[in-house]
Short mmCIF file of C-alpha atoms in Angstrom, two decimals:
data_model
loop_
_atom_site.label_atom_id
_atom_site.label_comp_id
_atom_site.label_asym_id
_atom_site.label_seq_id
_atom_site.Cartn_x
_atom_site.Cartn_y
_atom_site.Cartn_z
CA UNK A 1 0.00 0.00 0.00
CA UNK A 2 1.23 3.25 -1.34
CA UNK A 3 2.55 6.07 1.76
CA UNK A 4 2.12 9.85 0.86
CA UNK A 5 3.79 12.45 2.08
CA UNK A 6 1.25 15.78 3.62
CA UNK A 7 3.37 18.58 5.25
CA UNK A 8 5.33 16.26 7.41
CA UNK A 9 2.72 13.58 7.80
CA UNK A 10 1.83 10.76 6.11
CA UNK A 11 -1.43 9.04 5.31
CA UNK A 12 -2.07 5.54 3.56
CA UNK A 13 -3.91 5.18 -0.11
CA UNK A 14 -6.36 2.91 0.12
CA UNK A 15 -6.24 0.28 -2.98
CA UNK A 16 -8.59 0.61 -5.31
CA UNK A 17 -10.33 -1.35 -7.71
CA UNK A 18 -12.92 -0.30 -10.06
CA UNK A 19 -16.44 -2.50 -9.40
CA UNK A 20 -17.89 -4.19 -12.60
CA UNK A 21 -20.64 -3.01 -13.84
CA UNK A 22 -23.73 -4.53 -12.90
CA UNK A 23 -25.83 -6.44 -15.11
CA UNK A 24 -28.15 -5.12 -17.45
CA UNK A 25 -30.75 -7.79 -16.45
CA UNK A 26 -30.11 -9.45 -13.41
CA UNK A 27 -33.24 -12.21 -12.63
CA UNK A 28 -31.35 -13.65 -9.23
CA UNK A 29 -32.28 -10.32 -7.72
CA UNK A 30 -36.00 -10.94 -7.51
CA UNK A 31 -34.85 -14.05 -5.16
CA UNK A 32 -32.82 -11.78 -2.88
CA UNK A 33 -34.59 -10.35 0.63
CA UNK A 34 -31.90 -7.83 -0.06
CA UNK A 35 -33.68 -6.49 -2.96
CA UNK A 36 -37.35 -5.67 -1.35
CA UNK A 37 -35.62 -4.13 1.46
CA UNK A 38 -34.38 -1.71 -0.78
CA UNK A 39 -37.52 -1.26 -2.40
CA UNK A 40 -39.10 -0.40 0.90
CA UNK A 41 -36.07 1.96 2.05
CA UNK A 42 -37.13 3.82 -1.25
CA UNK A 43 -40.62 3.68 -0.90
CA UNK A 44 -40.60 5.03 2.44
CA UNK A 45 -37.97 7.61 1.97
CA UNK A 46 -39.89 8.61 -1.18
CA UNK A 47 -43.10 8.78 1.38
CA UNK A 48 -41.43 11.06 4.04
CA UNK A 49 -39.82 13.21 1.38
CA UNK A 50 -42.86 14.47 -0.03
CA UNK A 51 -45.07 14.36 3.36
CA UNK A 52 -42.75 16.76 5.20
CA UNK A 53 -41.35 18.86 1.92
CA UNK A 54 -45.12 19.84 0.55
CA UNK A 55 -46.41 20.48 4.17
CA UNK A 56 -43.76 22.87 4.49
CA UNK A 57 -45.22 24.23 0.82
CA UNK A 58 -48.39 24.66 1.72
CA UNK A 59 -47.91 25.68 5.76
CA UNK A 60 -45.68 28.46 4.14
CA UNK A 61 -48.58 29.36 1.19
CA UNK A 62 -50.96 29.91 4.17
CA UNK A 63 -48.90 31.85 6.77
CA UNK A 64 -47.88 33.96 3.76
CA UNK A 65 -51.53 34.25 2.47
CA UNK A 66 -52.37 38.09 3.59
CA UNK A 67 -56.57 37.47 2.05
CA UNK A 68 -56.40 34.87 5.09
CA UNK A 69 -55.28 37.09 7.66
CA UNK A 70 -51.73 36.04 7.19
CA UNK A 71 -48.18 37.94 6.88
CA UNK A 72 -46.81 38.54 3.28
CA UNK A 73 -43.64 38.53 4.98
CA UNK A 74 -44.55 35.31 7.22
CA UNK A 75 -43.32 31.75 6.76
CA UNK A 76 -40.24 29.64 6.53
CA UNK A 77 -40.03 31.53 3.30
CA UNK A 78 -38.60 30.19 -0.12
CA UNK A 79 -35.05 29.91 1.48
CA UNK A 80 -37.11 27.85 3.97
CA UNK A 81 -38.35 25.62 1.77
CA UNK A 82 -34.96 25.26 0.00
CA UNK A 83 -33.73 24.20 3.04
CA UNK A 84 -37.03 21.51 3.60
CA UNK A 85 -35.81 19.41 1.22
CA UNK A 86 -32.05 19.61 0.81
CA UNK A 87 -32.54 19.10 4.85
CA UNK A 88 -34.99 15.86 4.07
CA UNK A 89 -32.69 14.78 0.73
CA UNK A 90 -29.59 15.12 3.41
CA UNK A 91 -31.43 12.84 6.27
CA UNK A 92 -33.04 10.26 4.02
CA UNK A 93 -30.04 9.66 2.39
CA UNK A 94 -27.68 9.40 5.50
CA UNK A 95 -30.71 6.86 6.54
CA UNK A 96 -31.08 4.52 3.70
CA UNK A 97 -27.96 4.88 1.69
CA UNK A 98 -26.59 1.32 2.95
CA UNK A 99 -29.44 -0.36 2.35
CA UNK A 100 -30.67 1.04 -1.23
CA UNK A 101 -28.40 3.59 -2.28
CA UNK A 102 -30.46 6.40 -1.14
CA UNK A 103 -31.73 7.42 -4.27
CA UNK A 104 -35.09 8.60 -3.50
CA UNK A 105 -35.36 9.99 -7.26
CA UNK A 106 -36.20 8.58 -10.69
CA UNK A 107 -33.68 10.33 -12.32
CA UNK A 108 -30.94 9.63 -9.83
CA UNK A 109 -31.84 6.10 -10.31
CA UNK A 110 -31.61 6.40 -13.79
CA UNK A 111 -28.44 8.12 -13.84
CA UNK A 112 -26.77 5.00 -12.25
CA UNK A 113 -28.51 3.00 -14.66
CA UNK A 114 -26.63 4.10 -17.48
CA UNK A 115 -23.03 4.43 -15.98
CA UNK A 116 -24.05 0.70 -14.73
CA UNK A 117 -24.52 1.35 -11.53
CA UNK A 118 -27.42 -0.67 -10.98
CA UNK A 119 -29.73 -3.36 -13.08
CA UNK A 120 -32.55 -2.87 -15.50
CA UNK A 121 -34.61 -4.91 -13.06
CA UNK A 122 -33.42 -2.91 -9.55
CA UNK A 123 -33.85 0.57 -11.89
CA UNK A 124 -37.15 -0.25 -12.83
CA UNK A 125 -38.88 -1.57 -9.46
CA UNK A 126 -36.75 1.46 -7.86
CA UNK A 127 -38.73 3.95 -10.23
CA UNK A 128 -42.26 2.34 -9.33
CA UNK A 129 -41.67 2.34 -5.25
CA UNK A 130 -40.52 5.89 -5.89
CA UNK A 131 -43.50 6.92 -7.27
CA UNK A 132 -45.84 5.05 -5.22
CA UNK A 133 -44.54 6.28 -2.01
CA UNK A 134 -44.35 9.97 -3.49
CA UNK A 135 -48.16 9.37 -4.05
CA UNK A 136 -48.68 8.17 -0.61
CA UNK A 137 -46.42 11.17 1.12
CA UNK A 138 -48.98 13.74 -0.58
CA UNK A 139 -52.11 11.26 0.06
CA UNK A 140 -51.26 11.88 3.78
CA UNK A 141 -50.64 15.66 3.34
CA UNK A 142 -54.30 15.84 1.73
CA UNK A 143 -55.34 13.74 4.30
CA UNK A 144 -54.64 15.39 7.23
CA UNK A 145 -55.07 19.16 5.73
CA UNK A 146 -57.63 18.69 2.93
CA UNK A 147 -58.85 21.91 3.42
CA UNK A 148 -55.43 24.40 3.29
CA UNK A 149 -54.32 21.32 0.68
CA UNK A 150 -56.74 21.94 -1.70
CA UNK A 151 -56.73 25.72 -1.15
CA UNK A 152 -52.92 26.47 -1.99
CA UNK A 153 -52.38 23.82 -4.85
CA UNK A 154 -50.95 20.72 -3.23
CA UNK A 155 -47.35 21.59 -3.33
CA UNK A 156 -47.98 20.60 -7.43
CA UNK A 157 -44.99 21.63 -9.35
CA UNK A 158 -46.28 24.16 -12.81
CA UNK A 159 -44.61 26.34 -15.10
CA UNK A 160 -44.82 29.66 -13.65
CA UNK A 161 -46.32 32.50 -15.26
CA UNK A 162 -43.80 34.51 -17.14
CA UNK A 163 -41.44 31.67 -18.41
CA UNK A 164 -41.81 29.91 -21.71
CA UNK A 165 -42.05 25.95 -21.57
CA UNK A 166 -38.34 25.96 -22.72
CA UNK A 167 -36.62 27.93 -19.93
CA UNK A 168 -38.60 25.41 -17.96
CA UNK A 169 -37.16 22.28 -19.21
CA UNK A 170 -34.22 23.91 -19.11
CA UNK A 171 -34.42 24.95 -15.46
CA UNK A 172 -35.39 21.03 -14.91
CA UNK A 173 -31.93 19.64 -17.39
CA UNK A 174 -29.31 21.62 -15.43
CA UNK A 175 -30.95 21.71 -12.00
CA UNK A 176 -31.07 17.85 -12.11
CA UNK A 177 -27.43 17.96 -13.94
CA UNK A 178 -26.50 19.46 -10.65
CA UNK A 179 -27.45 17.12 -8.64
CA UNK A 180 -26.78 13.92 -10.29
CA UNK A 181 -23.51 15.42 -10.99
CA UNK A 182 -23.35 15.65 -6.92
CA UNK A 183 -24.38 11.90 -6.70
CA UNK A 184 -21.65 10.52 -8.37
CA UNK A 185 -18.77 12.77 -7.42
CA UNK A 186 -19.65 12.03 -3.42
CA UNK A 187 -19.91 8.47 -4.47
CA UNK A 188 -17.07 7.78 -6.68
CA UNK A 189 -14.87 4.73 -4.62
CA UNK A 190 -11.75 6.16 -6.94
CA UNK A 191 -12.06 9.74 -5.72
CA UNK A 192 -13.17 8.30 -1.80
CA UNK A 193 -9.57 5.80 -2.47
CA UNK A 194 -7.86 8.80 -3.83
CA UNK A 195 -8.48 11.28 -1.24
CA UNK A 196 -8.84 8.85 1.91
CA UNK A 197 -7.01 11.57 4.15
CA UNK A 198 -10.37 13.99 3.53
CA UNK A 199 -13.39 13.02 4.42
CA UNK A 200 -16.66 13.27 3.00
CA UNK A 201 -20.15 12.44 4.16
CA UNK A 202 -21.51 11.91 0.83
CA UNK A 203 -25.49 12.72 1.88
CA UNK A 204 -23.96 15.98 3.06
CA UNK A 205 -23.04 17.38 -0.52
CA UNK A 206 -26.42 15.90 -2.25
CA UNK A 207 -28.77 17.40 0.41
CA UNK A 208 -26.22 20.74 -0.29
CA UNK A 209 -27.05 20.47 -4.17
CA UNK A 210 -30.86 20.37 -3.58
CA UNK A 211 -30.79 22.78 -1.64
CA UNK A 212 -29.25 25.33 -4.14
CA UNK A 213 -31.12 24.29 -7.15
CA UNK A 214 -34.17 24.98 -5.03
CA UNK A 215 -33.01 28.70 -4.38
CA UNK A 216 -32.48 28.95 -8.26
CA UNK A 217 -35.59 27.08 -9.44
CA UNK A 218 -38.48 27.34 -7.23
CA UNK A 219 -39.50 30.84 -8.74
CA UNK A 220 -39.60 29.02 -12.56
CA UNK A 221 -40.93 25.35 -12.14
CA UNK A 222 -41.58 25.41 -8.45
CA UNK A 223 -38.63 22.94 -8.52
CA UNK A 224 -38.85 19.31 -10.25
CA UNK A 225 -35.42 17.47 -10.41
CA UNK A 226 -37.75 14.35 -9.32
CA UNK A 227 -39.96 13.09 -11.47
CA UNK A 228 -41.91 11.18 -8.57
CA UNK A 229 -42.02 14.23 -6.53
CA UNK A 230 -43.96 15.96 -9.29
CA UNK A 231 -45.84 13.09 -10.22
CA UNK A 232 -47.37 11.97 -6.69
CA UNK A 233 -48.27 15.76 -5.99
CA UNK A 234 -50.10 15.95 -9.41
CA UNK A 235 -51.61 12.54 -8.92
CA UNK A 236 -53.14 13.69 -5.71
CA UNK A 237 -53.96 17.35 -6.93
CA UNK A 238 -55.11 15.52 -9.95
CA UNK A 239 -56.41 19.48 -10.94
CA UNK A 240 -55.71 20.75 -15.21
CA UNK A 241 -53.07 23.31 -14.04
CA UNK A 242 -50.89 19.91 -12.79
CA UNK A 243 -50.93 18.35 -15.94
CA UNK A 244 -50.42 20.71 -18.61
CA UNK A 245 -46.76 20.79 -18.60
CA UNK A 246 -45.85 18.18 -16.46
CA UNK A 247 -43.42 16.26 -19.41
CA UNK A 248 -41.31 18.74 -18.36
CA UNK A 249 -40.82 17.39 -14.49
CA UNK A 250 -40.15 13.70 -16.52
CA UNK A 251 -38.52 14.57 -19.32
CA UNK A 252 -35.72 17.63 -18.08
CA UNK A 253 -34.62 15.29 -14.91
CA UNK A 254 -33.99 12.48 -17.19
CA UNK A 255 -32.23 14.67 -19.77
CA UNK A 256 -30.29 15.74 -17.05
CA UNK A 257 -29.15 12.74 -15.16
CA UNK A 258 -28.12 10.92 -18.67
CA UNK A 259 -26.06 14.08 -19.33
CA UNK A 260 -24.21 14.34 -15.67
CA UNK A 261 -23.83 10.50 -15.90
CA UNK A 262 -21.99 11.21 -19.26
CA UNK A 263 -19.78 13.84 -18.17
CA UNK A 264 -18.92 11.97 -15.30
CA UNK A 265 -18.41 8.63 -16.25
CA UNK A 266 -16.39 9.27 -20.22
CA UNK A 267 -15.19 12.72 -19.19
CA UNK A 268 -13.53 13.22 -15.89
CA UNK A 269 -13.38 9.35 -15.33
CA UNK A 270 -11.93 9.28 -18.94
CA UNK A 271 -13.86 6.00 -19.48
CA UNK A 272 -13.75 7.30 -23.53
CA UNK A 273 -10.55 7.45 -23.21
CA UNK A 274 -9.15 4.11 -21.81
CA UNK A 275 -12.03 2.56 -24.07
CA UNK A 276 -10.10 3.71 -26.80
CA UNK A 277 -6.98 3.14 -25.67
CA UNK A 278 -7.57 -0.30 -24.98
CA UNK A 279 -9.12 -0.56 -28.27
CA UNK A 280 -5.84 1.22 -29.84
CA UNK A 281 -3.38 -1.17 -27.70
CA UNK A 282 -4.83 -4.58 -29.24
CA UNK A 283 -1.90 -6.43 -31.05
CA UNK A 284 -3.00 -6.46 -34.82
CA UNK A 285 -3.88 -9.46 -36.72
#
């Protein structure tokens, strides 16, 4: 094992290996317990994400409402609600990243699908329990609050008046860029073998990245970046407004992801590169 020299000190490299990649199809995991305990981590992370993040939508819509006797200037605010769910993104994580990966997102999940991060099966039943328990989170918002639910919107994500559909979807491509960009660089085993000597809690960073694409976002799309987060709060809303752009929430976050999983897997992992160089160091025939 490797020693470094750092200003008098010295630390030790951890080995490293790169993993394979997984399967594209991988049947044995539908006989692994493993597997639906990481369905349920997701579905239940998904569940909380959305129950606290759109009551902290709609508590701030109606403390902020002045026709209802509240204070313009009143509630957690947007920076509040910036903070709602990089804080819930940042504690979910922390809480189920050994058991599913944390990813708590479509597009996260399909992100690591294409660098091969994880199955077409595990991607797939990820996507559904992501989905369900977003529409389950919101079902228990409406549930408990029908009244100020239906009155302020149902924390529904829409294009917001002023901005064309494509500043939209292109408030969803680099917001979600952002973050899936954040996923893999706080997950990277080369860069967490690399730089051993620092360390970094990788929910920490992701939550971070939410966060900030919230503060840049909220005013144009309300904030996407998760197709089941939009999706269960229009499936509950279930109201025209919901639905007439909501390709955008599916398709930008997707668009997104594939891009960031791009950049990061052939660009600064050079995996173009040592593809062709392997290709280029194959003794002729």
């Amino acid at each position: 094992m490797a020693k470094h020299d750092v200003e008098g000190g010295s630390f030790s490299a951890k080995d490293y290996h790169d993993p394979p990649p997984a399967p594209l199809i991988d049947g044995e995991e539908l006989t692994q317990w493993s597997f639906y305990r990481a369905l349920i981590a997701e579905f239940i992370a998904t569940l909380l994400f959305l129950y606290i993040t759109v009551l902290t939508v709609i508590g701030y819509k109606s403390q902020s409402d002045v026709k209802a006797g509240g204070d313009l200037c009143g509630g957690v605010g947007i920076l509040g609600i910036a903070w709602a769910f990089g804080g819930m993104i940042f504690i979910l994580v922390y809480c189920t990243a050994g058991i599913s990966g944390g990813h708590i997102n479509p597009a996260v999940t399909f992100g690591l699908f294409l660098a091969r991060k994880v199955s077409l099966i595990r991607a797939i039943m990820y996507m559904v329990a992501q989905c369900l328990g977003a529409i389950c989170g919101v079902g228990l918002v409406k549930a408990f609050q029908k009244g100020y639910y239906n009155r302020y919107g149902g924390g529904a994500n829409e294009l917001s008046e002023g901005y064309s559909t494509g500043v939209g979807l292109g408030a969803e491509i680099i917001g979600t860029f952002v973050l899936v960009y954040t996923v893999f660089s706080a997950t990277d085993p080369k860069r967490n073998a690399r730089d051993s000597h620092v360390p970094v809690l990788a929910p920490l960073p992701i939550g971070f990245a939410v966060f900030m694409v919230h503060l840049a976002t909220i005013p144009v799309t309300g904030t996407g970046i998760n197709p089941a987060r939009s999706f269960g709060a229009a499936v509950i809303y279930n109201k025209e407004k919901a639905w007439d752009d909501h390709w955008i929430f599916w398709v930008g976050p997707f668009i997104g992801a594939a891009i960031a999983a791009f950049y990061h897997q052939f660009i600064l992992r050079a995996g173009a590169a040592k593809a062709l160089g392997s290709f280029r160091s194959n003794p002729t025939i």
